[in-house]
């Protein structure tokens, strides 16, 4: 059995990882749902889309919260979540601009 070095282990920054996943995971899921709501099938005025969008937030947010503990450190979790948020909101505004 091989022992891992300290830098190879997943660090126990679970408080910071939890806060990052709660806040940035929620904003990411809002961005995904907003992009789908505005530019998905039927547009924003689709009659049954409101309820679907409401439940879609939790189906995106909870796996992010669960998988955030697989990041090696809280710093990598923060960088990845900020990058994902930047990409989804940039995509939303690009779609909005060229609508």
mmCIF file of C-alpha atoms in Angstrom:
data_model
loop_
_atom_site.group_PDB
_atom_site.id
_atom_site.type_symbol
_atom_site.label_atom_id
_atom_site.label_comp_id
_atom_site.label_asym_id
_atom_site.label_seq_id
_atom_site.Cartn_x
_atom_site.Cartn_y
_atom_site.Cartn_z
ATOM 1 C CA UNK A 1 0.000 0.000 0.000
ATOM 2 C CA UNK A 2 1.420 3.342 -1.057
ATOM 3 C CA UNK A 3 1.019 6.379 1.154
ATOM 4 C CA UNK A 4 0.150 9.672 -0.484
ATOM 5 C CA UNK A 5 2.282 12.733 0.028
ATOM 6 C CA UNK A 6 0.724 15.698 1.795
ATOM 7 C CA UNK A 7 0.297 17.682 -1.446
ATOM 8 C CA UNK A 8 -1.425 14.691 -3.115
ATOM 9 C CA UNK A 9 -4.131 14.390 -0.472
ATOM 10 C CA UNK A 10 -7.454 16.185 -0.675
ATOM 11 C CA UNK A 11 -7.176 18.952 1.886
ATOM 12 C CA UNK A 12 -9.845 19.293 4.592
ATOM 13 C CA UNK A 13 -11.016 22.805 3.707
ATOM 14 C CA UNK A 14 -14.608 21.721 3.927
ATOM 15 C CA UNK A 15 -15.986 24.914 5.481
ATOM 16 C CA UNK A 16 -14.558 27.049 2.713
ATOM 17 C CA UNK A 17 -15.547 24.547 0.028
ATOM 18 C CA UNK A 18 -19.091 24.463 1.407
ATOM 19 C CA UNK A 19 -19.453 28.242 1.383
ATOM 20 C CA UNK A 20 -17.998 28.480 -2.132
ATOM 21 C CA UNK A 21 -20.366 25.780 -3.395
ATOM 22 C CA UNK A 22 -23.371 27.320 -1.662
ATOM 23 C CA UNK A 23 -22.840 30.824 -2.991
ATOM 24 C CA UNK A 24 -21.144 30.342 -6.344
ATOM 25 C CA UNK A 25 -23.007 27.116 -7.080
ATOM 26 C CA UNK A 26 -26.282 28.935 -6.571
ATOM 27 C CA UNK A 27 -25.285 31.816 -8.816
ATOM 28 C CA UNK A 28 -24.098 29.320 -11.441
ATOM 29 C CA UNK A 29 -27.398 27.449 -11.336
ATOM 30 C CA UNK A 30 -29.272 30.755 -11.624
ATOM 31 C CA UNK A 31 -27.198 31.566 -14.703
ATOM 32 C CA UNK A 32 -27.903 28.199 -16.338
ATOM 33 C CA UNK A 33 -31.613 28.449 -15.596
ATOM 34 C CA UNK A 34 -31.777 32.060 -16.809
ATOM 35 C CA UNK A 35 -30.089 31.092 -20.070
ATOM 36 C CA UNK A 36 -32.508 28.207 -20.519
ATOM 37 C CA UNK A 37 -35.538 30.274 -19.510
ATOM 38 C CA UNK A 38 -34.858 33.161 -21.871
ATOM 39 C CA UNK A 39 -33.373 31.341 -24.846
ATOM 40 C CA UNK A 40 -34.739 27.803 -24.528
ATOM 41 C CA UNK A 41 -37.816 26.374 -26.245
ATOM 42 C CA UNK A 42 -40.782 28.715 -26.047
ATOM 43 C CA UNK A 43 -38.790 31.626 -24.675
ATOM 44 C CA UNK A 44 -39.602 33.276 -21.371
ATOM 45 C CA UNK A 45 -43.363 33.226 -22.000
ATOM 46 C CA UNK A 46 -43.815 29.440 -22.169
ATOM 47 C CA UNK A 47 -46.717 28.528 -19.850
ATOM 48 C CA UNK A 48 -45.215 25.569 -17.955
ATOM 49 C CA UNK A 49 -41.647 26.795 -17.932
ATOM 50 C CA UNK A 50 -41.868 28.675 -14.634
ATOM 51 C CA UNK A 51 -42.350 25.597 -12.479
ATOM 52 C CA UNK A 52 -39.774 23.627 -14.454
ATOM 53 C CA UNK A 53 -37.177 26.380 -14.053
ATOM 54 C CA UNK A 54 -37.809 26.564 -10.326
ATOM 55 C CA UNK A 55 -37.066 22.863 -9.876
ATOM 56 C CA UNK A 56 -34.175 22.901 -12.315
ATOM 57 C CA UNK A 57 -32.198 25.142 -9.959
ATOM 58 C CA UNK A 58 -31.970 22.449 -7.305
ATOM 59 C CA UNK A 59 -31.019 19.748 -9.819
ATOM 60 C CA UNK A 60 -28.032 21.854 -10.865
ATOM 61 C CA UNK A 61 -27.107 23.295 -7.478
ATOM 62 C CA UNK A 62 -27.113 20.145 -5.339
ATOM 63 C CA UNK A 63 -24.631 18.138 -7.456
ATOM 64 C CA UNK A 64 -22.325 21.166 -7.438
ATOM 65 C CA UNK A 65 -22.571 21.218 -3.662
ATOM 66 C CA UNK A 66 -21.843 17.500 -3.461
ATOM 67 C CA UNK A 67 -18.942 17.468 -5.915
ATOM 68 C CA UNK A 68 -17.292 20.573 -4.465
ATOM 69 C CA UNK A 69 -15.591 18.382 -1.872
ATOM 70 C CA UNK A 70 -13.632 16.628 -4.615
ATOM 71 C CA UNK A 71 -11.545 19.752 -5.227
ATOM 72 C CA UNK A 72 -8.094 19.446 -3.735
ATOM 73 C CA UNK A 73 -8.204 22.844 -2.024
ATOM 74 C CA UNK A 74 -10.705 25.633 -1.503
ATOM 75 C CA UNK A 75 -8.611 27.861 -3.753
ATOM 76 C CA UNK A 76 -9.080 25.540 -6.735
ATOM 77 C CA UNK A 77 -12.797 25.308 -5.960
ATOM 78 C CA UNK A 78 -13.027 29.102 -5.917
ATOM 79 C CA UNK A 79 -11.122 29.487 -9.182
ATOM 80 C CA UNK A 80 -13.184 26.823 -10.970
ATOM 81 C CA UNK A 81 -16.515 28.154 -9.715
ATOM 82 C CA UNK A 82 -15.615 31.744 -10.595
ATOM 83 C CA UNK A 83 -14.586 30.543 -14.045
ATOM 84 C CA UNK A 84 -17.814 28.595 -14.513
ATOM 85 C CA UNK A 85 -19.885 31.595 -13.388
ATOM 86 C CA UNK A 86 -17.977 33.878 -15.736
ATOM 87 C CA UNK A 87 -18.567 31.550 -18.675
ATOM 88 C CA UNK A 88 -22.298 31.065 -18.093
ATOM 89 C CA UNK A 89 -23.024 34.773 -17.540
ATOM 90 C CA UNK A 90 -20.867 35.747 -20.511
ATOM 91 C CA UNK A 91 -22.820 33.247 -22.602
ATOM 92 C CA UNK A 92 -26.103 34.677 -21.313
ATOM 93 C CA UNK A 93 -25.118 38.255 -22.177
ATOM 94 C CA UNK A 94 -23.792 37.248 -25.602
ATOM 95 C CA UNK A 95 -27.119 35.551 -26.353
ATOM 96 C CA UNK A 96 -28.944 38.608 -25.017
ATOM 97 C CA UNK A 97 -26.858 40.968 -27.165
ATOM 98 C CA UNK A 98 -27.414 39.034 -30.394
ATOM 99 C CA UNK A 99 -31.084 38.262 -29.746
#
